[in-house]
Amino acid sequence: MDILNKFEKVHPYSFSREMDHMFVGEYLDGTFLFEYNPEKNFYSSVKEVNNNKLIRFGLVGNGLRTYFNALNGIFTFDKNKIEILYKTKEKEYKLTNNNVIYNDIIYFKNAYSEMRFGGVSNTGFCGYNYGYKAKVSFDDGTFFYFKPIVNIPMGQPANLKIWLVSNKDLDGEIIVRVNDLKTYNIHAPLNKNIGGELTWFIRM
Amino acid sequence: MATALKPIVTWWEDYIDVSDGQLKQRPVPNNLWDLGVVDADNNPDLTTHTFYIWNNKKPLGTSEDYTSVPDMVNCRITTKDGTFGTYVAGEMKSPLVKEQWVRVANVLSTTLPESEVYTPIGSELKQGVLTQKDIQITAMGSTDGSGVSTGVISGSMNDGKFETESSKNSYAKAKAQVKVPASANAEENKFIVRVYYNV
């Protein structure tokens, strides 16, 4: 664990009682942008995150810290390291930890409003999502558009949605590698320029 | 810079004002769509009800703290079980939900009355898994501005009036009806009409 990782020291509960999780952006200079500022009592939009200064971006809430590192795209979920690769018979393509900056961030909350028998109206958040999109290129001319999103639905297991498209037909598998040790291989053949998405339930 | 956390969603409906016989709009009373008794194998057209899902509708009178709120993105409408009998609110197991008795048409500014399409919503079995069945809804959309993207209900400030062209970006119009199949049992049904969206 990186000594300079200040994200791991952030109180792992949402600072606002209006939501279970909130986004946290950690900057290279050690400062933060929190979705909710309890001192000044206001919310910030994800559009206000300064992507150029970003080092880590993710969520805290319900005792959980989860984020990715904008320099290498590697996710951390409750202190577990999650890397993603694409592997064919010939070659292993590292989608995370490649030579790009992973700072095109994505963040949104799932919510609902209902009309309900009994007359009670409510609007609540039912899921929290963060991730990024990146174009990852390789020296054999292959490139991928890669969009991993961590989804934390309320009352259901957290999962990682991996959206992937390549510029070539590839018959390979997506590999999720946890803590440099355990791997989960999912067969995922890709047709040129056709996106595919899979959902992997986060487990260690 | 501060932003509002949530959209402010209110449900409105068409009704007939008995004092002058005109079609008007009002907040859905008690947030409840009371269908009364619907017979099995009914004519669904007779149950048609028009709803409006507003985001950030301007309150009546002056309000100093009225500001923009986030847009509702990727809006989808569906039904869920209410609490009755052995059913639990929010699940998808009651006949009304599972057999998709409720059908919805999303009406846009450009929709012609004859081309309104009702799509059944509720839940369905997909590869053995009971899965939500919904349809996307979009704000009516102003025809003299940029309108909204598909699936979006704008959270911008508006004048709160249904007929103002620019305000049509701030509410979605959905017509709902119920078709009870001939095989249905005569029993009470409670259900929730829910709009899912992203912020």
mmCIF file of C-alpha atoms in Angstrom:
data_model
loop_
_atom_site.group_PDB
_atom_site.id
_atom_site.type_symbol
_atom_site.label_atom_id
_atom_site.label_comp_id
_atom_site.label_asym_id
_atom_site.label_seq_id
_atom_site.Cartn_x
_atom_site.Cartn_y
_atom_site.Cartn_z
ATOM 1 C CA MET A 1 0.000 0.000 0.000
ATOM 2 C CA ASP A 2 1.298 3.363 -1.033
ATOM 3 C CA ILE A 3 2.255 5.544 1.942
ATOM 4 C CA LEU A 4 1.077 8.623 0.096
ATOM 5 C CA ASN A 5 -2.340 7.143 -0.512
ATOM 6 C CA LYS A 6 -4.573 9.537 1.394
ATOM 7 C CA PHE A 7 -7.752 8.018 0.003
ATOM 8 C CA GLU A 8 -7.266 5.011 2.292
ATOM 9 C CA LYS A 9 -7.420 7.390 5.268
ATOM 10 C CA VAL A 10 -10.718 9.034 4.327
ATOM 11 C CA HIS A 11 -13.517 8.234 6.762
ATOM 12 C CA PRO A 12 -15.273 5.403 4.901
ATOM 13 C CA TYR A 13 -18.817 6.673 5.335
ATOM 14 C CA SER A 14 -20.732 9.189 3.284
ATOM 15 C CA PHE A 15 -20.509 12.625 4.854
ATOM 16 C CA SER A 16 -24.132 13.290 3.900
ATOM 17 C CA ARG A 17 -27.148 11.543 5.334
ATOM 18 C CA GLU A 18 -28.917 11.930 2.009
ATOM 19 C CA MET A 19 -26.881 9.193 0.361
ATOM 20 C CA ASP A 20 -25.128 5.939 1.264
ATOM 21 C CA HIS A 21 -22.032 6.503 -0.830
ATOM 22 C CA MET A 22 -20.429 9.632 -2.188
ATOM 23 C CA PHE A 23 -17.643 10.316 -4.632
ATOM 24 C CA VAL A 24 -14.160 11.321 -3.552
ATOM 25 C CA GLY A 25 -11.516 12.744 -5.863
ATOM 26 C CA GLU A 26 -7.958 12.813 -4.581
ATOM 27 C CA TYR A 27 -5.564 15.204 -6.297
ATOM 28 C CA LEU A 28 -1.825 14.912 -6.894
ATOM 29 C CA ASP A 29 -1.164 17.700 -4.398
ATOM 30 C CA GLY A 30 -2.901 15.747 -1.622
ATOM 31 C CA THR A 31 -6.128 17.755 -1.619
ATOM 32 C CA PHE A 32 -9.615 16.334 -2.132
ATOM 33 C CA LEU A 33 -12.914 17.070 -3.739
ATOM 34 C CA PHE A 34 -15.767 15.437 -1.854
ATOM 35 C CA GLU A 35 -19.250 15.186 -3.279
ATOM 36 C CA TYR A 36 -20.575 16.673 -0.072
ATOM 37 C CA ASN A 37 -18.908 19.341 2.001
ATOM 38 C CA PRO A 38 -20.364 19.101 5.528
ATOM 39 C CA GLU A 39 -18.766 22.342 6.714
ATOM 40 C CA LYS A 40 -20.287 24.464 4.020
ATOM 41 C CA ASN A 41 -23.275 22.152 3.531
ATOM 42 C CA PHE A 42 -23.192 21.864 -0.225
ATOM 43 C CA TYR A 43 -22.878 19.239 -2.915
ATOM 44 C CA SER A 44 -20.438 19.273 -5.803
ATOM 45 C CA SER A 45 -21.127 17.880 -9.233
ATOM 46 C CA VAL A 46 -18.754 15.352 -10.761
ATOM 47 C CA LYS A 47 -18.194 17.901 -13.543
ATOM 48 C CA GLU A 48 -16.268 20.001 -11.047
ATOM 49 C CA VAL A 49 -13.560 17.351 -10.625
ATOM 50 C CA ASN A 50 -10.290 18.603 -12.110
ATOM 51 C CA ASN A 51 -9.265 15.590 -14.195
ATOM 52 C CA ASN A 52 -5.770 16.903 -14.868
ATOM 53 C CA LYS A 53 -4.836 16.931 -11.206
ATOM 54 C CA LEU A 54 -6.575 13.667 -10.339
ATOM 55 C CA ILE A 55 -4.738 10.713 -8.851
ATOM 56 C CA ARG A 56 -7.562 8.658 -7.328
ATOM 57 C CA PHE A 57 -11.291 8.696 -7.844
ATOM 58 C CA GLY A 58 -13.956 6.548 -6.271
ATOM 59 C CA LEU A 59 -16.519 6.133 -3.546
ATOM 60 C CA VAL A 60 -16.711 5.948 0.204
ATOM 61 C CA GLY A 61 -19.731 4.727 2.099
ATOM 62 C CA ASN A 62 -21.039 2.018 4.415
ATOM 63 C CA GLY A 63 -17.519 1.334 5.647
ATOM 64 C CA LEU A 64 -16.211 0.685 2.139
ATOM 65 C CA ARG A 65 -13.539 2.533 0.206
ATOM 66 C CA THR A 66 -13.285 1.794 -3.477
ATOM 67 C CA TYR A 67 -11.469 3.785 -6.137
ATOM 68 C CA PHE A 68 -9.195 3.596 -9.134
ATOM 69 C CA ASN A 69 -5.806 5.147 -9.672
ATOM 70 C CA ALA A 70 -5.903 7.630 -12.553
ATOM 71 C CA LEU A 71 -2.284 6.914 -13.466
ATOM 72 C CA ASN A 72 -2.740 3.188 -14.053
ATOM 73 C CA GLY A 73 -6.499 2.506 -14.049
ATOM 74 C CA ILE A 74 -6.168 -0.202 -11.399
ATOM 75 C CA PHE A 75 -9.151 -0.517 -9.074
ATOM 76 C CA THR A 76 -9.063 -0.983 -5.326
ATOM 77 C CA PHE A 77 -12.107 -2.438 -3.640
ATOM 78 C CA ASP A 78 -11.922 -2.708 0.135
ATOM 79 C CA LYS A 79 -8.103 -2.836 -0.098
ATOM 80 C CA ASN A 80 -8.174 -5.531 -2.785
ATOM 81 C CA LYS A 81 -6.409 -4.744 -6.025
ATOM 82 C CA ILE A 82 -8.339 -5.427 -9.240
ATOM 83 C CA GLU A 83 -6.657 -5.425 -12.664
ATOM 84 C CA ILE A 84 -8.242 -6.191 -16.016
ATOM 85 C CA LEU A 85 -6.609 -7.811 -19.044
ATOM 86 C CA TYR A 86 -7.677 -9.217 -22.377
ATOM 87 C CA LYS A 87 -5.917 -12.394 -23.448
ATOM 88 C CA THR A 88 -5.893 -14.245 -26.741
ATOM 89 C CA LYS A 89 -3.889 -17.368 -27.564
ATOM 90 C CA GLU A 90 -1.108 -15.182 -28.923
ATOM 91 C CA LYS A 91 -0.984 -12.190 -26.685
ATOM 92 C CA GLU A 92 -1.934 -10.636 -23.386
ATOM 93 C CA TYR A 93 -3.302 -7.095 -23.588
ATOM 94 C CA LYS A 94 -3.065 -5.139 -20.369
ATOM 95 C CA LEU A 95 -6.112 -2.910 -20.233
ATOM 96 C CA THR A 96 -5.180 -1.455 -16.875
ATOM 97 C CA ASN A 97 -1.620 -0.422 -16.049
ATOM 98 C CA ASN A 98 -0.988 0.636 -19.616
ATOM 99 C CA ASN A 99 0.695 3.713 -20.909
ATOM 100 C CA VAL A 100 -2.353 6.007 -20.826
ATOM 101 C CA ILE A 101 -3.926 8.278 -18.266
ATOM 102 C CA TYR A 102 -7.193 7.004 -16.890
ATOM 103 C CA ASN A 103 -8.792 10.304 -16.002
ATOM 104 C CA ASP A 104 -11.904 10.374 -18.187
ATOM 105 C CA ILE A 105 -14.096 9.674 -15.197
ATOM 106 C CA ILE A 106 -17.681 8.459 -15.057
ATOM 107 C CA TYR A 107 -19.920 8.850 -12.043
ATOM 108 C CA PHE A 108 -23.673 8.552 -11.680
ATOM 109 C CA LYS A 109 -26.259 7.479 -9.178
ATOM 110 C CA ASN A 110 -29.302 5.315 -9.859
ATOM 111 C CA ALA A 111 -32.478 6.712 -8.409
ATOM 112 C CA TYR A 112 -36.204 6.293 -8.648
ATOM 113 C CA SER A 113 -39.411 8.102 -7.963
ATOM 114 C CA GLU A 114 -42.688 6.334 -7.587
ATOM 115 C CA MET A 115 -46.396 6.671 -7.491
ATOM 116 C CA ARG A 116 -47.471 4.277 -4.888
ATOM 117 C CA PHE A 117 -50.657 2.778 -3.624
ATOM 118 C CA GLY A 118 -50.980 4.148 -0.116
ATOM 119 C CA GLY A 119 -50.121 7.693 -0.968
ATOM 120 C CA VAL A 120 -46.474 7.788 0.036
ATOM 121 C CA SER A 121 -44.152 9.494 -2.382
ATOM 122 C CA ASN A 122 -40.444 9.043 -2.158
ATOM 123 C CA THR A 123 -37.324 9.474 -4.181
ATOM 124 C CA GLY A 124 -34.333 7.463 -3.210
ATOM 125 C CA PHE A 125 -30.948 6.472 -4.496
ATOM 126 C CA CYS A 126 -30.717 2.775 -5.243
ATOM 127 C CA GLY A 127 -27.256 2.486 -6.761
ATOM 128 C CA TYR A 128 -23.903 4.189 -7.071
ATOM 129 C CA ASN A 129 -21.578 3.876 -10.067
ATOM 130 C CA TYR A 130 -18.089 5.071 -10.884
ATOM 131 C CA GLY A 131 -15.381 4.221 -13.372
ATOM 132 C CA TYR A 132 -13.703 5.643 -16.436
ATOM 133 C CA LYS A 133 -13.354 5.291 -20.155
ATOM 134 C CA ALA A 134 -10.027 4.982 -21.909
ATOM 135 C CA LYS A 135 -8.527 4.138 -25.283
ATOM 136 C CA VAL A 136 -5.732 1.637 -24.837
ATOM 137 C CA SER A 137 -3.372 0.991 -27.772
ATOM 138 C CA PHE A 138 -0.784 -1.736 -28.373
ATOM 139 C CA ASP A 139 2.266 -1.997 -30.620
ATOM 140 C CA ASP A 140 0.684 -4.685 -32.817
ATOM 141 C CA GLY A 141 -1.850 -2.080 -33.978
ATOM 142 C CA THR A 142 -4.682 -3.337 -31.807
ATOM 143 C CA PHE A 143 -6.574 -0.831 -29.743
ATOM 144 C CA PHE A 144 -9.472 -1.063 -27.345
ATOM 145 C CA TYR A 145 -12.062 1.331 -26.051
ATOM 146 C CA PHE A 146 -12.399 0.222 -22.510
ATOM 147 C CA LYS A 147 -15.036 1.301 -19.976
ATOM 148 C CA PRO A 148 -15.050 -0.402 -16.574
ATOM 149 C CA ILE A 149 -17.729 0.743 -14.116
ATOM 150 C CA VAL A 150 -18.102 -0.365 -10.524
ATOM 151 C CA ASN A 151 -21.782 -0.616 -9.636
ATOM 152 C CA ILE A 152 -22.914 -0.719 -6.012
ATOM 153 C CA PRO A 153 -26.657 -1.366 -5.960
ATOM 154 C CA MET A 154 -28.455 -1.141 -2.636
ATOM 155 C CA GLY A 155 -29.272 -4.573 -1.249
ATOM 156 C CA GLN A 156 -27.498 -6.455 -4.013
ATOM 157 C CA PRO A 157 -23.898 -7.537 -4.549
ATOM 158 C CA ALA A 158 -21.448 -5.010 -5.935
ATOM 159 C CA ASN A 159 -20.319 -5.708 -9.474
ATOM 160 C CA LEU A 160 -17.976 -4.505 -12.136
ATOM 161 C CA LYS A 161 -19.406 -3.826 -15.586
ATOM 162 C CA ILE A 162 -16.769 -4.058 -18.277
ATOM 163 C CA TRP A 163 -17.581 -2.577 -21.655
ATOM 164 C CA LEU A 164 -15.062 -3.300 -24.385
ATOM 165 C CA VAL A 165 -14.681 -2.763 -28.113
ATOM 166 C CA SER A 166 -11.631 -3.487 -30.279
ATOM 167 C CA ASN A 167 -10.539 -2.592 -33.800
ATOM 168 C CA LYS A 168 -9.960 -6.270 -34.671
ATOM 169 C CA ASP A 169 -11.784 -9.570 -34.434
ATOM 170 C CA LEU A 170 -10.365 -11.269 -31.373
ATOM 171 C CA ASP A 171 -11.176 -14.604 -29.809
ATOM 172 C CA GLY A 172 -10.057 -14.251 -26.259
ATOM 173 C CA GLU A 173 -11.047 -13.839 -22.694
ATOM 174 C CA ILE A 174 -11.324 -11.033 -20.212
ATOM 175 C CA ILE A 175 -9.207 -11.703 -17.185
ATOM 176 C CA VAL A 176 -9.929 -10.052 -13.881
ATOM 177 C CA ARG A 177 -6.898 -10.414 -11.654
ATOM 178 C CA VAL A 178 -7.368 -9.855 -7.944
ATOM 179 C CA ASN A 179 -4.457 -9.074 -5.605
ATOM 180 C CA ASP A 180 -1.846 -10.186 -8.199
ATOM 181 C CA LEU A 181 -2.863 -13.739 -7.478
ATOM 182 C CA LYS A 182 -6.329 -14.944 -8.201
ATOM 183 C CA THR A 183 -7.700 -14.702 -11.730
ATOM 184 C CA TYR A 184 -11.214 -14.950 -13.090
ATOM 185 C CA ASN A 185 -11.317 -15.753 -16.807
ATOM 186 C CA ILE A 186 -14.409 -14.981 -18.813
ATOM 187 C CA HIS A 187 -14.579 -16.038 -22.450
ATOM 188 C CA ALA A 188 -15.378 -12.880 -24.403
ATOM 189 C CA PRO A 189 -14.871 -13.049 -28.175
ATOM 190 C CA LEU A 190 -14.899 -9.615 -29.784
ATOM 191 C CA ASN A 191 -16.047 -8.653 -33.254
ATOM 192 C CA LYS A 192 -14.355 -5.700 -34.835
ATOM 193 C CA ASN A 193 -15.944 -2.388 -33.786
ATOM 194 C CA ILE A 194 -18.817 -4.044 -31.943
ATOM 195 C CA GLY A 195 -19.029 -3.306 -28.254
ATOM 196 C CA GLY A 196 -19.693 -5.957 -25.675
ATOM 197 C CA GLU A 197 -20.466 -5.696 -22.009
ATOM 198 C CA LEU A 198 -20.156 -8.161 -19.204
ATOM 199 C CA THR A 199 -20.953 -7.988 -15.522
ATOM 200 C CA TRP A 200 -18.556 -9.538 -13.069
ATOM 201 C CA PHE A 201 -19.661 -9.820 -9.467
ATOM 202 C CA ILE A 202 -16.865 -8.536 -7.292
ATOM 203 C CA ARG A 203 -15.323 -11.331 -5.223
ATOM 204 C CA MET A 204 -11.891 -11.989 -3.878
ATOM 205 C CA MET B 1 -19.758 25.736 -6.735
ATOM 206 C CA ALA B 2 -22.720 24.135 -5.132
ATOM 207 C CA THR B 3 -25.095 21.867 -6.981
ATOM 208 C CA ALA B 4 -28.389 20.338 -5.973
ATOM 209 C CA LEU B 5 -28.103 16.677 -5.093
ATOM 210 C CA LYS B 6 -31.381 15.380 -6.410
ATOM 211 C CA PRO B 7 -33.979 16.096 -9.026
ATOM 212 C CA ILE B 8 -37.298 17.203 -7.546
ATOM 213 C CA VAL B 9 -39.840 14.837 -8.990
ATOM 214 C CA THR B 10 -43.573 15.424 -8.858
ATOM 215 C CA TRP B 11 -46.356 13.408 -10.450
ATOM 216 C CA TRP B 12 -49.278 15.207 -12.078
ATOM 217 C CA GLU B 13 -52.319 13.975 -13.921
ATOM 218 C CA ASP B 14 -55.102 15.053 -16.249
ATOM 219 C CA TYR B 15 -58.536 15.391 -14.698
ATOM 220 C CA ILE B 16 -61.865 16.889 -15.628
ATOM 221 C CA ASP B 17 -62.891 19.864 -13.576
ATOM 222 C CA VAL B 18 -66.591 19.306 -12.901
ATOM 223 C CA SER B 19 -67.249 23.020 -12.360
ATOM 224 C CA ASP B 20 -66.523 23.889 -15.986
ATOM 225 C CA GLY B 21 -66.073 20.500 -17.650
ATOM 226 C CA GLN B 22 -62.584 21.266 -18.863
ATOM 227 C CA LEU B 23 -59.545 19.042 -18.944
ATOM 228 C CA LYS B 24 -56.997 20.326 -16.442
ATOM 229 C CA GLN B 25 -53.918 19.128 -14.622
ATOM 230 C CA ARG B 26 -53.354 18.616 -10.924
ATOM 231 C CA PRO B 27 -50.895 16.789 -8.643
ATOM 232 C CA VAL B 28 -51.838 13.123 -8.425
ATOM 233 C CA PRO B 29 -54.085 13.073 -5.325
ATOM 234 C CA ASN B 30 -52.399 11.165 -2.495
ATOM 235 C CA ASN B 31 -49.831 10.103 -5.082
ATOM 236 C CA LEU B 32 -52.288 7.394 -5.977
ATOM 237 C CA TRP B 33 -53.672 6.039 -9.212
ATOM 238 C CA ASP B 34 -56.995 4.698 -8.003
ATOM 239 C CA LEU B 35 -58.476 2.521 -10.676
ATOM 240 C CA GLY B 36 -61.442 1.395 -8.621
ATOM 241 C CA VAL B 37 -62.814 -1.897 -9.876
ATOM 242 C CA VAL B 38 -61.547 -3.127 -13.230
ATOM 243 C CA ASP B 39 -63.274 -6.165 -14.652
ATOM 244 C CA ALA B 40 -61.346 -9.022 -16.160
ATOM 245 C CA ASP B 41 -61.004 -8.889 -19.943
ATOM 246 C CA ASN B 42 -61.784 -5.181 -19.896
ATOM 247 C CA ASN B 43 -61.449 -2.604 -22.614
ATOM 248 C CA PRO B 44 -58.114 -0.991 -21.747
ATOM 249 C CA ASP B 45 -58.931 2.277 -23.501
ATOM 250 C CA LEU B 46 -61.489 3.076 -20.817
ATOM 251 C CA THR B 47 -58.818 2.945 -18.115
ATOM 252 C CA THR B 48 -56.454 5.313 -19.905
ATOM 253 C CA HIS B 49 -55.006 7.887 -17.586
ATOM 254 C CA THR B 50 -52.518 10.619 -18.412
ATOM 255 C CA PHE B 51 -49.619 11.269 -16.076
ATOM 256 C CA TYR B 52 -46.923 13.914 -16.099
ATOM 257 C CA ILE B 53 -43.589 13.369 -14.435
ATOM 258 C CA TRP B 54 -42.106 16.768 -13.679
ATOM 259 C CA ASN B 55 -38.573 17.544 -12.705
ATOM 260 C CA ASN B 56 -38.172 20.779 -10.740
ATOM 261 C CA LYS B 57 -41.619 22.188 -11.546
ATOM 262 C CA LYS B 58 -41.649 25.801 -10.467
ATOM 263 C CA PRO B 59 -43.721 26.163 -7.309
ATOM 264 C CA LEU B 60 -46.630 28.567 -7.342
ATOM 265 C CA GLY B 61 -45.948 32.097 -6.217
ATOM 266 C CA THR B 62 -42.494 33.497 -5.718
ATOM 267 C CA SER B 63 -39.795 31.331 -4.274
ATOM 268 C CA GLU B 64 -36.365 32.800 -3.801
ATOM 269 C CA ASP B 65 -34.490 29.540 -3.455
ATOM 270 C CA TYR B 66 -35.770 28.086 -6.723
ATOM 271 C CA THR B 67 -32.704 26.881 -8.673
ATOM 272 C CA SER B 68 -31.769 24.296 -11.253
ATOM 273 C CA VAL B 69 -31.463 20.659 -10.187
ATOM 274 C CA PRO B 70 -29.751 17.727 -11.951
ATOM 275 C CA ASP B 71 -31.309 16.293 -15.100
ATOM 276 C CA MET B 72 -32.941 12.894 -14.859
ATOM 277 C CA VAL B 73 -31.043 10.724 -17.338
ATOM 278 C CA ASN B 74 -32.001 7.349 -18.848
ATOM 279 C CA CYS B 75 -35.532 7.473 -17.417
ATOM 280 C CA ARG B 76 -37.392 4.178 -17.454
ATOM 281 C CA ILE B 77 -40.901 3.441 -16.207
ATOM 282 C CA THR B 78 -42.085 0.162 -14.773
ATOM 283 C CA THR B 79 -44.437 -1.348 -12.195
ATOM 284 C CA LYS B 80 -43.599 -3.109 -8.931
ATOM 285 C CA ASP B 81 -45.673 -4.957 -6.367
ATOM 286 C CA GLY B 82 -47.389 -2.951 -3.677
ATOM 287 C CA THR B 83 -47.917 -4.314 -0.182
ATOM 288 C CA PHE B 84 -50.970 -6.554 -0.120
ATOM 289 C CA GLY B 85 -51.665 -10.210 0.588
ATOM 290 C CA THR B 86 -48.328 -11.993 0.677
ATOM 291 C CA TYR B 87 -46.643 -9.554 -1.699
ATOM 292 C CA VAL B 88 -43.838 -7.276 -0.627
ATOM 293 C CA ALA B 89 -43.445 -3.733 -1.893
ATOM 294 C CA GLY B 90 -40.825 -3.405 -4.589
ATOM 295 C CA GLU B 91 -40.858 -7.018 -5.781
ATOM 296 C CA MET B 92 -42.145 -8.200 -9.148
ATOM 297 C CA LYS B 93 -44.240 -11.247 -8.365
ATOM 298 C CA SER B 94 -47.872 -10.158 -8.303
ATOM 299 C CA PRO B 95 -50.006 -11.029 -11.336
ATOM 300 C CA LEU B 96 -50.389 -7.377 -12.313
ATOM 301 C CA VAL B 97 -46.612 -7.023 -12.583
ATOM 302 C CA LYS B 98 -45.706 -10.481 -13.841
ATOM 303 C CA GLU B 99 -48.426 -10.615 -16.461
ATOM 304 C CA GLN B 100 -47.800 -6.990 -17.428
ATOM 305 C CA TRP B 101 -51.345 -5.708 -17.046
ATOM 306 C CA VAL B 102 -50.209 -2.101 -17.137
ATOM 307 C CA ARG B 103 -49.168 -0.602 -20.479
ATOM 308 C CA VAL B 104 -47.675 2.767 -21.072
ATOM 309 C CA ALA B 105 -47.277 5.120 -24.029
ATOM 310 C CA ASN B 106 -44.714 7.900 -23.790
ATOM 311 C CA VAL B 107 -46.088 10.966 -25.567
ATOM 312 C CA LEU B 108 -43.648 13.448 -27.098
ATOM 313 C CA SER B 109 -44.423 16.839 -28.605
ATOM 314 C CA THR B 110 -44.043 15.252 -32.017
ATOM 315 C CA THR B 111 -46.167 12.163 -31.328
ATOM 316 C CA LEU B 112 -49.335 12.016 -33.392
ATOM 317 C CA PRO B 113 -52.379 10.731 -31.489
ATOM 318 C CA GLU B 114 -52.831 7.825 -33.872
ATOM 319 C CA SER B 115 -49.247 6.713 -33.445
ATOM 320 C CA GLU B 116 -49.292 6.338 -29.672
ATOM 321 C CA VAL B 117 -48.020 2.876 -28.882
ATOM 322 C CA TYR B 118 -48.802 1.203 -25.594
ATOM 323 C CA THR B 119 -46.119 -1.155 -24.315
ATOM 324 C CA PRO B 120 -46.793 -3.567 -21.445
ATOM 325 C CA ILE B 121 -44.501 -3.100 -18.439
ATOM 326 C CA GLY B 122 -43.824 -5.076 -15.272
ATOM 327 C CA SER B 123 -41.565 -8.081 -15.179
ATOM 328 C CA GLU B 124 -40.710 -11.031 -17.386
ATOM 329 C CA LEU B 125 -38.776 -14.255 -17.182
ATOM 330 C CA LYS B 126 -35.448 -14.051 -18.939
ATOM 331 C CA GLN B 127 -33.478 -17.303 -18.933
ATOM 332 C CA GLY B 128 -35.287 -18.310 -15.785
ATOM 333 C CA VAL B 129 -34.689 -15.018 -13.994
ATOM 334 C CA LEU B 130 -37.525 -12.655 -13.166
ATOM 335 C CA THR B 131 -36.356 -9.424 -14.751
ATOM 336 C CA GLN B 132 -37.730 -5.911 -14.779
ATOM 337 C CA LYS B 133 -39.550 -4.965 -17.967
ATOM 338 C CA ASP B 134 -39.639 -1.235 -18.498
ATOM 339 C CA ILE B 135 -39.803 1.331 -21.264
ATOM 340 C CA GLN B 136 -37.775 4.434 -21.712
ATOM 341 C CA ILE B 137 -39.524 7.744 -21.239
ATOM 342 C CA THR B 138 -38.402 11.144 -22.425
ATOM 343 C CA ALA B 139 -39.620 14.646 -21.690
ATOM 344 C CA MET B 140 -42.158 15.932 -24.243
ATOM 345 C CA GLY B 141 -39.507 18.255 -25.640
ATOM 346 C CA SER B 142 -39.876 21.809 -26.837
ATOM 347 C CA THR B 143 -40.184 22.063 -30.593
ATOM 348 C CA ASP B 144 -38.737 25.555 -30.861
ATOM 349 C CA GLY B 145 -35.542 24.944 -28.880
ATOM 350 C CA SER B 146 -32.946 22.253 -28.666
ATOM 351 C CA GLY B 147 -35.315 19.874 -26.866
ATOM 352 C CA VAL B 148 -33.821 17.096 -24.774
ATOM 353 C CA SER B 149 -31.889 13.915 -25.484
ATOM 354 C CA THR B 150 -33.700 10.591 -25.448
ATOM 355 C CA GLY B 151 -34.446 9.439 -21.937
ATOM 356 C CA VAL B 152 -33.840 12.817 -20.327
ATOM 357 C CA ILE B 153 -36.106 15.031 -18.232
ATOM 358 C CA SER B 154 -34.387 18.364 -17.758
ATOM 359 C CA GLY B 155 -33.843 19.819 -14.295
ATOM 360 C CA SER B 156 -33.500 23.395 -15.532
ATOM 361 C CA MET B 157 -35.588 26.145 -14.069
ATOM 362 C CA ASN B 158 -38.929 26.572 -15.817
ATOM 363 C CA ASP B 159 -42.152 28.486 -15.388
ATOM 364 C CA GLY B 160 -44.083 25.439 -14.166
ATOM 365 C CA LYS B 161 -46.709 25.732 -16.902
ATOM 366 C CA PHE B 162 -47.713 22.800 -19.060
ATOM 367 C CA GLU B 163 -48.330 24.857 -22.179
ATOM 368 C CA THR B 164 -45.051 26.830 -22.227
ATOM 369 C CA GLU B 165 -42.896 25.439 -25.002
ATOM 370 C CA SER B 166 -39.586 25.566 -23.101
ATOM 371 C CA SER B 167 -41.126 23.918 -20.031
ATOM 372 C CA LYS B 168 -41.885 20.813 -22.096
ATOM 373 C CA ASN B 169 -38.249 19.785 -21.565
ATOM 374 C CA SER B 170 -38.979 19.504 -17.854
ATOM 375 C CA TYR B 171 -41.779 16.973 -17.840
ATOM 376 C CA ALA B 172 -42.552 13.643 -19.440
ATOM 377 C CA LYS B 173 -46.076 12.738 -20.486
ATOM 378 C CA ALA B 174 -47.055 9.116 -20.103
ATOM 379 C CA LYS B 175 -50.444 7.612 -20.807
ATOM 380 C CA ALA B 176 -51.122 4.459 -18.859
ATOM 381 C CA GLN B 177 -53.868 1.897 -19.111
ATOM 382 C CA VAL B 178 -54.673 -1.465 -17.601
ATOM 383 C CA LYS B 179 -55.725 -4.590 -19.397
ATOM 384 C CA VAL B 180 -56.825 -7.283 -16.981
ATOM 385 C CA PRO B 181 -56.702 -10.701 -18.649
ATOM 386 C CA ALA B 182 -59.854 -12.813 -18.755
ATOM 387 C CA SER B 183 -58.139 -15.434 -16.614
ATOM 388 C CA ALA B 184 -57.498 -13.074 -13.682
ATOM 389 C CA ASN B 185 -58.931 -13.803 -10.259
ATOM 390 C CA ALA B 186 -61.240 -11.257 -8.701
ATOM 391 C CA GLU B 187 -58.961 -9.841 -6.028
ATOM 392 C CA GLU B 188 -57.387 -6.707 -4.726
ATOM 393 C CA ASN B 189 -54.228 -5.505 -6.406
ATOM 394 C CA LYS B 190 -51.821 -2.894 -5.195
ATOM 395 C CA PHE B 191 -48.916 -1.764 -7.236
ATOM 396 C CA ILE B 192 -46.276 0.889 -7.559
ATOM 397 C CA VAL B 193 -45.545 2.854 -10.708
ATOM 398 C CA ARG B 194 -41.876 3.672 -10.582
ATOM 399 C CA VAL B 195 -39.539 5.744 -12.708
ATOM 400 C CA TYR B 196 -35.880 4.778 -12.552
ATOM 401 C CA TYR B 197 -33.289 7.297 -13.637
ATOM 402 C CA ASN B 198 -29.647 8.223 -13.322
ATOM 403 C CA VAL B 199 -28.282 11.406 -11.835
#
